[in-house]
Amino acid sequence: MTASDFLQITLYFTLLIVLTPVLGGYMYKVFTGEKHLMTFVLGKPEKLIYKLSGIHPDEETNWKTYTWGLLLFNLIGMVFLFVLQIIQAQLPLNPAHLPNVSWHSALNTAISFMTNTNWQGYAGETTLSYLVQMLGLTVQNFVSAATGIAVLLALVRGLSRKSASTLGNFWTDLTRSTLYVLLPMSIVFAVILAGEGVIQNFHPYQAVHTLQGTEQVIPMGPAASQIAIKQLGTNGGGFFNTNSAHPFENPTPLTNFLEMLAILLIPAALTYTYGKMVGSLRQGWTIFMVMLILLISGLAIALYGEYSANPIFSQSHLMEGKETRFGITNSVLWSTVTTAASNGSVNAMHDSLSPLAGMVALINMLLGEVIFGGVGAGLYGMMVFVILTVFIAGLMVGRTPELLGKKIGAFEVQMAIIANLSTSLVILVFTAWASVSSYGLSSLNNTGAHGFSEILYAYTSAAGNNGSAFAGLNANTLFYNLTLSFSLLVGRFGVIIPMLAIAGSMARKNITPESAGTFRTDNWVFGGLLIAVILIVGGLTYFPALSLGPVVEHLLMIK
Amino acid sequence: MSTHQNTSSLFNQKIIFQAVKDSFIKLNPAVLIKNPVIFIVGVGSVLTTVIVVVSLFNGNFSAFNLQIAVWLWFTVLFANFSEAIAEGRGKAQADSLRKNRTQTMARRLVGGKEDVVAAPDLRKDDVVICDAGDIIPADGEVIEGIASVDESAITGESAPVIRESGGDRSAVTGGTKVISDRIIIRITSEPGDSFLDRMISLVEGAKRQKTPNEIALSILLSGLSIIFLLAVVTLPAFFSYSLSASGLPSSQNLTIPVLIALLVCLIPTTIGGLLSAIGISGMDRLLQRNIIATSGKAIEAAGDVDVLLLDKTGTITLGNRMATNFFPADGVSETDLAHAAQLSSLSDETPEGRSIVILAKEKFDFRGRDVHQKNAVFIPFTAQSKMSGVDLTDEKGVVHRIRKGSSEAIKSFIHNGNGFFPKKMEEKVAELAKMGATPLVVAEDNKVLGIIQLKDIVKGGIKQRFAQLRTMGIRTIMITGDNALTAAAIAAEAGVDDFMAEATPEDKLVRIRKEQANGHLVGMIGDGTNDAPALAQADIGIAMNSGTQAAREAGNMVDLDSNPTKLIEVVEVGKQLLMTRGALTTFSIANDVAKYFAIIPAIAVSLYAGKTEVGPLAALNLMNLGSPESAILSAVIFNAIIIVLLVPLALKGVPYRPVSANKALIRNLFIYGLGGVIAPFVGIKLIDFIINLFA
C-alpha cells in the first residue's frame, strides 16, 4: 500500500465522521417535524401529497396499524414491479425490444427491490426496459429505503416515549423521508454523477465498430438517476450487469469516491439522528463508533488478505476481477463498505477477492448487516444486538436490564431472538439444502471450498438484504430464484415485524430515571461489550460454515 | 444479623446425599422439560446411549461414543444436582422453622367449648385459645387478651414480645410460644398457606414459579439453543459438500454422537443448568436473614428498587432520644447541673429520663448515691405534668424542690415559685429546638439551673451505608412524624437524600405513587395497619413480623426480626441474585469461543488433506489438543464439570460490593466475561492433557 492509499482511506473516514452530525442533525429536524431549510421549498408539495392521498399527517397510530400500513404498501409496490416486468414487451420505453421476464425471475427481482436488497439474478441491460428500470426499480429504490427509515423512526419513538401507545404515522414518515431526504440528495448526486460522465439518456443501444474491427453493442439508458439512489438508499442494484465496475456507472476516481461515501452516508448519519431523538447523543456516537470499529477492523483484514503475497502465483496484488482504473485499495474499500452497509453494489467482482477479503465481505453480511447496514435497517438491526447485550450483561449490575430507562422483559427478548433467528434460519437451512442437492450444485462454476463460499454468499446476501453476489453462481434458476426470494422476505420482514412489536411494547413502558445504578449504554464499556456480543452471538453461529468456506480456502492457499 | 445457616452446611452430608438421589429422580422427562436447555442435553444423552447399545449388537462398538454418552448423562445429572442441592438447603432452612408447628395441638373454641385438634387441621377464621406454655398453632391475630410471646424459634431473638388485641401488635406467628397470660387468637391463614408454607413452596424447584427476569432469560437461552441447533443440524450438509470436494467418501460424514457433543457444548448448558439453583438460593439467602418472601418476583424487584422509604425511628436513629449535653445557666457549674439533672430523673422511667441519668454518670461519674438518707420524695414523670423531680429535705429541714421537664412545664413551675426564666436560657431553648434537638430544663425551686439537650442518636455507620446506597444509585427518603425543622436536622446528620416530615400514612401512599409515576421503584418497610396501603403500593413492601396481620398481608415480604434496617439487606440480596444470573450467562456464552476452537478442527481435520496427513483446518487447533477424539471429549467433559464447579458460586451468589453500576459491570465483565473466554481454553487443554496421559 502506498501513502496515497492510506491518505484516501483517512480522507474517506474523516469525511464520513464530519458529515454524520451535519446530515444527522438535518434529518432530526425533518423527522420531528421541526422547521428547516427545505420546508420553505417543499412544504407546499408535502401538504399537497397528504391532501391528495387523504393522509392526516399528525394522526398517530399504534404499532399494529403502523405495521399493516407498511406491509400493505410494500406488497402493492412488489406486485406493481412484478407485473411491470412480465408485460414490459407491450409497454413503451423499450428500445432494445427486450422480451417479458420469466415469472420467477420477475418475482425474485420484485421482492429483491422491495426489500431494499437489489439482488440481481438477471443482467440489467439485457433484461429490463428503461421503463421498468425507472418506474419500477428506481421507485422501489426510494420507497424501500424510506420504509427502512420509517421502521427506525417507529422504534426510536417506542424507545423514547413514556407510557405511550402510538408510534407515529407510517405514511407521514414515508413521505418526509422520501421528499426531504432521499429525493433532494439523489437529485444533487445524480447531477454530479452526470457531470462526471455517468450517462442519462433514452437512446437506443449503440452499435459501434471497435478498434479490433468487430462490432459491439453498447447499452444506453437513464443510469445517473438510478445510480444516485442506488448508493444513497443502500440498494445497490446496478443499471448494468457489472454494476459500478461499468464505466457508464462509475467513470472516474471522483465518482468512485463519492459513490462509496454515498453508500455509508445516510446509515451513518442516522446514528446521530437516533441519538438526538432518544435524547442521548453519546449513545448515538457509541453505536457509531461500534460500527466504525467493526468496519475498519474488517477493512484491515481484507486489505491484508489482498496485499499479502499469493504463494500460488508467487506474486501479490492480484488484479483478477478488479478494475485497473480503481486498483486494489479502492476495490477492497468498496467491497468492505458495500457489504457492511447492505448496499450490494460492486466495483470489483467479489468472487475474485482473496479468501480473507471475501470472508470479511461474508462476515459483514452474516453479522446481520448491522455495521452501518441498510438505510434505517442497519440501525434497527443493530438495536437487536443492543437489546441482547443489555439483557445478557445488564443483569450483571444487579438490576433488571434497561435500555434508555425502559426495562427489557420477556417479550422484547423473545422478539429480538426471533429477529436474530430468522436470518440464521434461512442462511443455514438453504445453504445446507443447496450444497447437497443437484439443483443447488448445478449452478456452481467453481469447485472446492470456493464453490461452497459462493452458495453461502448467495443466501447470506439475500437474507442480509445486501444484494451483492459471488458472481460464480448462476442464481437465475427456478430453485435459486424461489429460495432466494424467500430468504429476502424473511431477512427483511423477519426483522421488521419483531422490531415494530418491540417498539410498540417499549412505548407503553415507563422510564426509570438514570442514576448511578443504571447500566450505561453510552460509554466505551458498553461499546466493547456490544462488539463482543455481535461477534459471539451473531458470528459464532457461522463459525463452522466459514471454516469450511473462506477459512479453509485461505489455509489451502498459504500452505 | 443471624445467618444461622452458614456456608459449612453447603457441604452438609445429608443434604448432599439427598441431592444426589434427587438428581436421578429429576431425570423424569416431565420434570426435565421445564428446563429446555438441559432437556436438549437429555434427549442427546438418550440418543447417544441408544446408538452405543445398538453398536454392542452390530459390532460397531466405539469406546469414544460410550464416553460421550457417559459425560452427556453427567451433564444432565450435574444440572439436576445443582437444583437439588439448592432445594435441599432451602428446605432445611424452612424445615427448621416449620418443625415446631407440625407437632402442635391446638385448643379450638367452637360455640364456647374447647376441642383439641392438630395444628394442620385448623382453618381460616377458627378461634383458638393459648395459655402460658402453649405453642401458637398457626398464624393469626389476637382478638382477646394480652400475653408475652417468645418468638425466638423463628427470630432467634430471646427477649419475649408483647402481643395484644387491637392496635399494631396483634399478629402472632405459628410456632411461637406464649410465656405468660392467656390470649384468644383468630386464625388468619388456611393450612398450607401461611407465610412459611408459601416460602417453602418457593424453594421447591418443581413448584417454583419462574420470576419475570428468569422467564426472559429462559427465552434467551432457548433462543440461543435453537440457533446453535440450526448451526449443528446443517453441518452434515456442509460436510457432505466438503467431503466430496476433498475426494473423501460420504461415509466419513459426522456421526450423531459427535454432532450431539458439539451441540451440547455450544448451547448454554452452564447457565441453563444453574439457573434454577440461583433462583432458589436467592430465596434461601433471604431466609438466612430471617426474611420470608411471598414471591420470587419480590426478590428480583428488590434489586430494581431505587428509592427507599425509611422510617426514622429504628432505622436511621436509635429507638429513642438521648441526653447528649448539659448547658448550665449563668452562675451554675455543669457539675451542679448534671447532679440536679440526675437526681430529678431518677424517678423518670422513660428512656429519655434514663439517658439523662446515664449521661451524668458517664460525664461526672455520679453513681450509687444513697438518696433515701436525704429524705427524698420522688415525683415521677407523668404525661400531665410533663415533669419529674425530687423533693429533698436537708439537715435544716428546708425542702429543695428539684424539677426537670419541658420548658413550658418548668416555666410555669418557676412562675409559681415567683422566680423568673432567664432570657439567655429562653434563647438557648429556642436555639436547641431549631437544631432539631429537644431541650429539657432543670430547675431548683425558683431558679433555673440549666438545660439538658436531648437528641436523636443517628445509628453508627448509617451515614456510610446511605453513601454506599447513593453510589449504587439508590435514593433514601426518611419518614418521620417530627416537624420539618427537626426532620431536616436529622436528615442532614444521617445523610439521607430527602425526608418527609409530619408524615401521615396517606402522605406515604401519595409519595410512593408519585415516585412510581416518575419511573422509580420504591421499597418500604412498615408495621402498622395504617401502613398497609403504602406497603401494598410499594414495589417492595416489607412488613415487620411484630406488625399487624393487615400489614403482613399487604407487604410482599415479612421480616421475622422486625428490624427496619433489613430493607437495605433485602435490596442487596436482590441485586446479588440478578448479578449472579448475569455473570453466569455471560460466562456460559463466552465459553463457546474455546469450544469451537476445540471441536471444529477436530471434526474437520481430514478435509482437503490431499496427500498430506492432516488437512489445513488443523491450523485452527490453537490449543494443540492431542487427537480429534480427545479434543471432542475434553470439550464435553469441561462442559459437564464446569456446572459442578460453579454450584458454590450459584448458591452463594457472586461477591457483592456496593459500588456504582459501571464499576460493578467492569469488574464482573473482567471476571466472568474475559474469564469465560479464557477459562475453557485452559480447562479443555488440561483435560485433554490428562486424557492423553491415559490414552
mmCIF file of N, CA, C and O in Angstrom, chain A residues 162 388 391 395-400 410 417 420-421 428 432 441 448-449 451-452 510-513 515-519 523 529 540-541 544 547-548 552 555, chain B residues 213 216-217 220 227 231 234-235 237-238 241 303-304 306 471-473 516-520 575 578-579 582-583 586 596 607-608 616-617 661-662 665 668-669:
data_model
loop_
_atom_site.group_PDB
_atom_site.id
_atom_site.type_symbol
_atom_site.label_atom_id
_atom_site.label_comp_id
_atom_site.label_asym_id
_atom_site.label_seq_id
_atom_site.Cartn_x
_atom_site.Cartn_y
_atom_site.Cartn_z
ATOM 1 N N LYS A 162 -42.772 7.887 26.797
ATOM 2 C CA LYS A 162 -43.066 7.364 28.129
ATOM 3 C C LYS A 162 -44.534 7.007 28.204
ATOM 4 O O LYS A 162 -45.395 7.835 27.928
ATOM 5 N N LEU A 388 -30.066 -7.445 23.070
ATOM 6 C CA LEU A 388 -29.489 -8.693 23.593
ATOM 7 C C LEU A 388 -28.329 -8.401 24.534
ATOM 8 O O LEU A 388 -28.195 -9.011 25.589
ATOM 9 N N PHE A 391 -29.517 -7.132 27.771
ATOM 10 C CA PHE A 391 -30.119 -8.177 28.588
ATOM 11 C C PHE A 391 -29.089 -9.140 29.158
ATOM 12 O O PHE A 391 -29.152 -9.508 30.326
ATOM 13 N N LEU A 395 -27.822 -7.603 33.507
ATOM 14 C CA LEU A 395 -28.091 -8.253 34.784
ATOM 15 C C LEU A 395 -26.900 -8.153 35.719
ATOM 16 O O LEU A 395 -27.046 -8.169 36.932
ATOM 17 N N MET A 396 -25.706 -8.040 35.132
ATOM 18 C CA MET A 396 -24.502 -8.039 35.963
ATOM 19 C C MET A 396 -24.364 -6.801 36.845
ATOM 20 O O MET A 396 -23.497 -6.771 37.705
ATOM 21 N N VAL A 397 -25.177 -5.769 36.635
ATOM 22 C CA VAL A 397 -25.119 -4.632 37.553
ATOM 23 C C VAL A 397 -26.155 -4.795 38.661
ATOM 24 O O VAL A 397 -26.274 -3.947 39.525
ATOM 25 N N GLY A 398 -26.906 -5.889 38.626
ATOM 26 C CA GLY A 398 -27.824 -6.141 39.724
ATOM 27 C C GLY A 398 -29.175 -5.478 39.578
ATOM 28 O O GLY A 398 -29.831 -5.175 40.562
ATOM 29 N N ARG A 399 -29.563 -5.209 38.345
ATOM 30 C CA ARG A 399 -30.902 -4.665 38.110
ATOM 31 C C ARG A 399 -31.506 -5.311 36.892
ATOM 32 O O ARG A 399 -30.798 -5.851 36.068
ATOM 33 N N THR A 400 -32.825 -5.263 36.815
ATOM 34 C CA THR A 400 -33.466 -5.713 35.593
ATOM 35 C C THR A 400 -32.913 -4.865 34.453
ATOM 36 O O THR A 400 -32.865 -3.652 34.560
ATOM 37 N N ALA A 410 -39.499 -10.206 28.972
ATOM 38 C CA ALA A 410 -39.534 -11.437 28.188
ATOM 39 C C ALA A 410 -39.952 -11.170 26.738
ATOM 40 O O ALA A 410 -39.387 -11.731 25.808
ATOM 41 N N ILE A 417 -34.823 -12.261 19.742
ATOM 42 C CA ILE A 417 -34.339 -13.594 19.359
ATOM 43 C C ILE A 417 -34.951 -14.002 18.017
ATOM 44 O O ILE A 417 -34.267 -14.540 17.144
ATOM 45 N N ASN A 420 -33.175 -12.270 15.311
ATOM 46 C CA ASN A 420 -31.849 -12.837 15.123
ATOM 47 C C ASN A 420 -31.930 -14.218 14.471
ATOM 48 O O ASN A 420 -31.135 -14.579 13.602
ATOM 49 N N LEU A 421 -32.932 -14.962 14.905
ATOM 50 C CA LEU A 421 -33.076 -16.342 14.449
ATOM 51 C C LEU A 421 -33.515 -16.425 12.995
ATOM 52 O O LEU A 421 -33.061 -17.295 12.253
ATOM 53 N N LEU A 428 -28.636 -20.735 7.030
ATOM 54 C CA LEU A 428 -28.094 -22.074 7.285
ATOM 55 C C LEU A 428 -28.878 -23.158 6.549
ATOM 56 O O LEU A 428 -28.297 -24.040 5.913
ATOM 57 N N ALA A 432 -27.439 -25.302 3.402
ATOM 58 C CA ALA A 432 -27.318 -26.753 3.564
ATOM 59 C C ALA A 432 -28.043 -27.482 2.434
ATOM 60 O O ALA A 432 -27.521 -28.408 1.820
ATOM 61 N N LEU A 441 -26.255 -27.560 -6.641
ATOM 62 C CA LEU A 441 -24.851 -27.677 -7.053
ATOM 63 C C LEU A 441 -24.641 -27.412 -8.536
ATOM 64 O O LEU A 441 -23.569 -26.989 -8.953
ATOM 65 N N GLY A 448 -14.703 -27.089 -5.003
ATOM 66 C CA GLY A 448 -13.935 -26.917 -3.773
ATOM 67 C C GLY A 448 -14.576 -25.944 -2.812
ATOM 68 O O GLY A 448 -15.755 -25.610 -2.913
ATOM 69 N N ALA A 449 -13.750 -25.500 -1.882
ATOM 70 C CA ALA A 449 -14.247 -24.635 -0.822
ATOM 71 C C ALA A 449 -14.838 -23.353 -1.385
ATOM 72 O O ALA A 449 -15.772 -22.778 -0.825
ATOM 73 N N GLY A 451 -16.559 -22.946 -4.086
ATOM 74 C CA GLY A 451 -17.942 -23.194 -4.509
ATOM 75 C C GLY A 451 -18.888 -23.105 -3.326
ATOM 76 O O GLY A 451 -19.977 -22.543 -3.418
ATOM 77 N N PHE A 452 -18.443 -23.667 -2.211
ATOM 78 C CA PHE A 452 -19.268 -23.603 -1.012
ATOM 79 C C PHE A 452 -19.471 -22.153 -0.586
ATOM 80 O O PHE A 452 -20.571 -21.731 -0.220
ATOM 81 N N ASN A 510 -42.904 2.730 31.279
ATOM 82 C CA ASN A 510 -42.477 3.938 31.964
ATOM 83 C C ASN A 510 -40.945 4.031 31.873
ATOM 84 O O ASN A 510 -40.277 3.052 31.579
ATOM 85 N N ILE A 511 -40.423 5.221 32.104
ATOM 86 C CA ILE A 511 -38.980 5.403 32.013
ATOM 87 C C ILE A 511 -38.385 5.584 33.410
ATOM 88 O O ILE A 511 -38.783 6.487 34.142
ATOM 89 N N THR A 512 -37.469 4.707 33.765
ATOM 90 C CA THR A 512 -36.782 4.848 35.047
ATOM 91 C C THR A 512 -35.693 5.897 34.888
ATOM 92 O O THR A 512 -34.857 5.770 33.994
ATOM 93 N N PRO A 513 -35.707 6.935 35.741
ATOM 94 C CA PRO A 513 -34.681 7.970 35.576
ATOM 95 C C PRO A 513 -33.285 7.386 35.799
ATOM 96 O O PRO A 513 -33.099 6.454 36.567
ATOM 97 N N SER A 515 -29.581 6.855 37.083
ATOM 98 C CA SER A 515 -28.874 7.082 38.341
ATOM 99 C C SER A 515 -27.564 6.319 38.288
ATOM 100 O O SER A 515 -27.244 5.695 37.280
ATOM 101 N N ALA A 516 -26.831 6.349 39.401
ATOM 102 C CA ALA A 516 -25.554 5.618 39.435
ATOM 103 C C ALA A 516 -25.778 4.122 39.311
ATOM 104 O O ALA A 516 -24.869 3.380 38.975
ATOM 105 N N GLY A 517 -27.001 3.663 39.575
ATOM 106 C CA GLY A 517 -27.292 2.237 39.482
ATOM 107 C C GLY A 517 -27.693 1.799 38.087
ATOM 108 O O GLY A 517 -27.957 0.636 37.846
ATOM 109 N N THR A 518 -27.756 2.757 37.170
ATOM 110 C CA THR A 518 -28.194 2.443 35.814
ATOM 111 C C THR A 518 -27.056 1.823 35.013
ATOM 112 O O THR A 518 -25.920 2.271 35.095
ATOM 113 N N PHE A 519 -27.397 0.797 34.249
ATOM 114 C CA PHE A 519 -26.446 0.188 33.320
ATOM 115 C C PHE A 519 -26.303 1.144 32.143
ATOM 116 O O PHE A 519 -27.257 1.413 31.429
ATOM 117 N N ASN A 523 -21.182 4.376 26.782
ATOM 118 C CA ASN A 523 -19.747 4.561 27.023
ATOM 119 C C ASN A 523 -18.938 3.435 26.372
ATOM 120 O O ASN A 523 -19.500 2.515 25.773
ATOM 121 N N LEU A 529 -18.555 -4.223 24.847
ATOM 122 C CA LEU A 529 -19.436 -5.350 25.118
ATOM 123 C C LEU A 529 -20.318 -5.663 23.913
ATOM 124 O O LEU A 529 -20.517 -6.821 23.545
ATOM 125 N N LEU A 540 -20.562 -16.429 15.898
ATOM 126 C CA LEU A 540 -20.128 -17.804 16.181
ATOM 127 C C LEU A 540 -21.014 -18.851 15.534
ATOM 128 O O LEU A 540 -20.558 -19.940 15.216
ATOM 129 N N THR A 541 -22.299 -18.492 15.326
ATOM 130 C CA THR A 541 -23.218 -19.419 14.674
ATOM 131 C C THR A 541 -22.663 -19.888 13.333
ATOM 132 O O THR A 541 -22.904 -21.003 12.898
ATOM 133 N N PRO A 544 -18.641 -22.713 11.922
ATOM 134 C CA PRO A 544 -18.402 -23.929 11.140
ATOM 135 C C PRO A 544 -18.499 -23.672 9.633
ATOM 136 O O PRO A 544 -17.645 -24.131 8.873
ATOM 137 N N SER A 547 -15.553 -21.805 8.411
ATOM 138 C CA SER A 547 -14.368 -22.664 8.429
ATOM 139 C C SER A 547 -14.288 -23.503 7.167
ATOM 140 O O SER A 547 -13.213 -23.732 6.623
ATOM 141 N N LEU A 548 -15.457 -23.963 6.703
ATOM 142 C CA LEU A 548 -15.472 -24.846 5.538
ATOM 143 C C LEU A 548 -15.463 -24.055 4.227
ATOM 144 O O LEU A 548 -15.340 -24.636 3.159
ATOM 145 N N VAL A 552 -10.877 -22.331 5.138
ATOM 146 C CA VAL A 552 -10.101 -23.456 4.600
ATOM 147 C C VAL A 552 -9.445 -23.059 3.276
ATOM 148 O O VAL A 552 -8.323 -23.463 2.959
ATOM 149 N N LEU A 555 -6.382 -21.159 4.136
ATOM 150 C CA LEU A 555 -5.343 -22.038 4.665
ATOM 151 C C LEU A 555 -4.737 -22.886 3.562
ATOM 152 O O LEU A 555 -3.530 -23.147 3.542
ATOM 153 N N ASN B 213 -37.644 -11.948 35.251
ATOM 154 C CA ASN B 213 -36.320 -11.969 34.638
ATOM 155 C C ASN B 213 -35.896 -13.365 34.246
ATOM 156 O O ASN B 213 -35.202 -13.569 33.259
ATOM 157 N N ALA B 216 -37.584 -14.264 31.001
ATOM 158 C CA ALA B 216 -36.914 -13.622 29.874
ATOM 159 C C ALA B 216 -35.586 -14.316 29.583
ATOM 160 O O ALA B 216 -35.240 -14.566 28.425
ATOM 161 N N LEU B 217 -34.868 -14.652 30.635
ATOM 162 C CA LEU B 217 -33.575 -15.307 30.445
ATOM 163 C C LEU B 217 -33.765 -16.695 29.839
ATOM 164 O O LEU B 217 -33.010 -17.109 28.955
ATOM 165 N N LEU B 220 -34.240 -16.305 26.228
ATOM 166 C CA LEU B 220 -32.957 -16.036 25.569
ATOM 167 C C LEU B 220 -32.168 -17.336 25.403
ATOM 168 O O LEU B 220 -31.653 -17.624 24.318
ATOM 169 N N ILE B 227 -30.720 -21.511 17.815
ATOM 170 C CA ILE B 227 -29.761 -21.031 16.824
ATOM 171 C C ILE B 227 -28.599 -22.028 16.681
ATOM 172 O O ILE B 227 -28.187 -22.387 15.578
ATOM 173 N N ALA B 231 -27.212 -24.437 13.645
ATOM 174 C CA ALA B 231 -25.824 -24.479 13.188
ATOM 175 C C ALA B 231 -25.327 -25.916 13.145
ATOM 176 O O ALA B 231 -24.550 -26.287 12.267
ATOM 177 N N THR B 234 -27.289 -28.323 10.324
ATOM 178 C CA THR B 234 -26.950 -28.043 8.933
ATOM 179 C C THR B 234 -25.513 -28.457 8.620
ATOM 180 O O THR B 234 -25.123 -28.514 7.458
ATOM 181 N N LEU B 235 -24.753 -28.742 9.660
ATOM 182 C CA LEU B 235 -23.334 -29.042 9.459
ATOM 183 C C LEU B 235 -23.081 -30.287 8.602
ATOM 184 O O LEU B 235 -22.191 -30.269 7.739
ATOM 185 N N ALA B 237 -24.638 -31.333 6.100
ATOM 186 C CA ALA B 237 -24.791 -30.960 4.692
ATOM 187 C C ALA B 237 -23.538 -30.225 4.209
ATOM 188 O O ALA B 237 -23.018 -30.490 3.124
ATOM 189 N N PHE B 238 -23.048 -29.287 5.035
ATOM 190 C CA PHE B 238 -21.823 -28.575 4.658
ATOM 191 C C PHE B 238 -20.677 -29.568 4.526
ATOM 192 O O PHE B 238 -19.822 -29.448 3.647
ATOM 193 N N TYR B 241 -20.756 -31.621 1.315
ATOM 194 C CA TYR B 241 -20.164 -30.886 0.199
ATOM 195 C C TYR B 241 -18.646 -30.933 0.292
ATOM 196 O O TYR B 241 -17.948 -31.250 -0.668
ATOM 197 N N GLY B 303 -33.928 -5.898 43.746
ATOM 198 C CA GLY B 303 -32.703 -5.448 43.085
ATOM 199 C C GLY B 303 -32.938 -4.198 42.251
ATOM 200 O O GLY B 303 -32.016 -3.421 42.004
ATOM 201 N N ASP B 304 -34.181 -4.017 41.814
ATOM 202 C CA ASP B 304 -34.500 -2.885 40.943
ATOM 203 C C ASP B 304 -34.866 -1.624 41.706
ATOM 204 O O ASP B 304 -34.928 -0.545 41.134
ATOM 205 N N ASP B 306 -35.043 1.697 43.478
ATOM 206 C CA ASP B 306 -34.085 2.802 43.502
ATOM 207 C C ASP B 306 -34.510 3.932 44.423
ATOM 208 O O ASP B 306 -33.858 4.960 44.491
ATOM 209 N N THR B 471 -24.048 5.573 45.873
ATOM 210 C CA THR B 471 -23.167 5.164 44.767
ATOM 211 C C THR B 471 -23.823 4.062 43.944
ATOM 212 O O THR B 471 -23.516 3.898 42.775
ATOM 213 N N MET B 472 -24.717 3.296 44.574
ATOM 214 C CA MET B 472 -25.422 2.260 43.817
ATOM 215 C C MET B 472 -26.634 2.825 43.092
ATOM 216 O O MET B 472 -27.358 2.090 42.423
ATOM 217 N N GLY B 473 -26.865 4.116 43.265
ATOM 218 C CA GLY B 473 -27.983 4.751 42.565
ATOM 219 C C GLY B 473 -29.306 4.619 43.285
ATOM 220 O O GLY B 473 -30.358 4.695 42.678
ATOM 221 N N GLN B 516 -43.398 6.375 41.760
ATOM 222 C CA GLN B 516 -43.620 5.340 40.743
ATOM 223 C C GLN B 516 -44.011 5.942 39.401
ATOM 224 O O GLN B 516 -43.582 5.464 38.365
ATOM 225 N N ALA B 517 -44.807 7.006 39.454
ATOM 226 C CA ALA B 517 -45.205 7.653 38.204
ATOM 227 C C ALA B 517 -43.983 8.209 37.484
ATOM 228 O O ALA B 517 -43.944 8.294 36.262
ATOM 229 N N ASN B 518 -42.966 8.586 38.275
ATOM 230 C CA ASN B 518 -41.741 9.091 37.661
ATOM 231 C C ASN B 518 -40.785 7.968 37.264
ATOM 232 O O ASN B 518 -39.631 8.229 36.936
ATOM 233 N N GLY B 519 -41.254 6.742 37.335
ATOM 234 C CA GLY B 519 -40.442 5.636 36.854
ATOM 235 C C GLY B 519 -39.594 4.983 37.922
ATOM 236 O O GLY B 519 -38.797 4.105 37.609
ATOM 237 N N HIS B 520 -39.744 5.380 39.166
ATOM 238 C CA HIS B 520 -38.932 4.765 40.220
ATOM 239 C C HIS B 520 -39.613 3.517 40.764
ATOM 240 O O HIS B 520 -40.831 3.386 40.709
ATOM 241 N N LYS B 575 -30.069 -7.634 44.350
ATOM 242 C CA LYS B 575 -29.054 -7.267 43.362
ATOM 243 C C LYS B 575 -28.094 -8.425 43.128
ATOM 244 O O LYS B 575 -27.707 -8.723 42.003
ATOM 245 N N LEU B 578 -29.585 -11.045 40.792
ATOM 246 C CA LEU B 578 -29.569 -10.673 39.372
ATOM 247 C C LEU B 578 -28.139 -10.713 38.825
ATOM 248 O O LEU B 578 -27.893 -11.175 37.712
ATOM 249 N N MET B 579 -27.196 -10.221 39.638
ATOM 250 C CA MET B 579 -25.796 -10.226 39.195
ATOM 251 C C MET B 579 -25.310 -11.640 38.919
ATOM 252 O O MET B 579 -24.610 -11.877 37.952
ATOM 253 N N GLY B 582 -26.633 -12.816 35.622
ATOM 254 C CA GLY B 582 -25.958 -12.154 34.501
ATOM 255 C C GLY B 582 -24.543 -12.671 34.331
ATOM 256 O O GLY B 582 -24.086 -12.946 33.216
ATOM 257 N N ALA B 583 -23.834 -12.826 35.459
ATOM 258 C CA ALA B 583 -22.437 -13.243 35.392
ATOM 259 C C ALA B 583 -22.322 -14.633 34.789
ATOM 260 O O ALA B 583 -21.481 -14.881 33.911
ATOM 261 N N THR B 586 -23.162 -14.623 31.026
ATOM 262 C CA THR B 586 -22.023 -14.115 30.258
ATOM 263 C C THR B 586 -20.920 -15.163 30.175
ATOM 264 O O THR B 586 -20.362 -15.410 29.113
ATOM 265 N N TYR B 596 -15.572 -24.027 20.207
ATOM 266 C CA TYR B 596 -15.476 -24.089 18.747
ATOM 267 C C TYR B 596 -14.047 -24.433 18.329
ATOM 268 O O TYR B 596 -13.826 -25.274 17.461
ATOM 269 N N LEU B 607 -10.485 -32.931 6.132
ATOM 270 C CA LEU B 607 -10.961 -32.280 4.906
ATOM 271 C C LEU B 607 -9.823 -31.603 4.146
ATOM 272 O O LEU B 607 -8.944 -30.986 4.746
ATOM 273 N N TYR B 608 -9.897 -31.697 2.839
ATOM 274 C CA TYR B 608 -8.933 -31.058 1.948
ATOM 275 C C TYR B 608 -7.501 -31.430 2.286
ATOM 276 O O TYR B 608 -6.581 -30.658 2.045
ATOM 277 N N PRO B 616 -5.854 -28.673 6.177
ATOM 278 C CA PRO B 616 -5.459 -27.306 6.558
ATOM 279 C C PRO B 616 -6.158 -26.787 7.802
ATOM 280 O O PRO B 616 -5.614 -25.951 8.519
ATOM 281 N N LEU B 617 -7.367 -27.299 8.097
ATOM 282 C CA LEU B 617 -8.097 -26.754 9.246
ATOM 283 C C LEU B 617 -7.478 -27.157 10.582
ATOM 284 O O LEU B 617 -7.872 -26.650 11.636
ATOM 285 N N ALA B 661 -23.044 1.105 39.172
ATOM 286 C CA ALA B 661 -23.332 0.095 38.157
ATOM 287 C C ALA B 661 -22.149 -0.093 37.222
ATOM 288 O O ALA B 661 -21.792 -1.212 36.857
ATOM 289 N N ASN B 662 -21.530 1.013 36.871
ATOM 290 C CA ASN B 662 -20.449 0.928 35.896
ATOM 291 C C ASN B 662 -19.259 0.152 36.464
ATOM 292 O O ASN B 662 -18.665 -0.682 35.785
ATOM 293 N N LEU B 665 -20.091 -3.461 36.672
ATOM 294 C CA LEU B 665 -20.085 -4.078 35.339
ATOM 295 C C LEU B 665 -18.667 -4.389 34.896
ATOM 296 O O LEU B 665 -18.379 -5.502 34.439
ATOM 297 N N ASN B 668 -17.323 -7.354 36.917
ATOM 298 C CA ASN B 668 -17.921 -8.634 36.550
ATOM 299 C C ASN B 668 -17.581 -9.050 35.127
ATOM 300 O O ASN B 668 -17.434 -10.235 34.841
ATOM 301 N N LEU B 669 -17.469 -8.053 34.253
ATOM 302 C CA LEU B 669 -17.102 -8.365 32.867
ATOM 303 C C LEU B 669 -15.706 -8.951 32.809
ATOM 304 O O LEU B 669 -15.433 -9.889 32.063
#
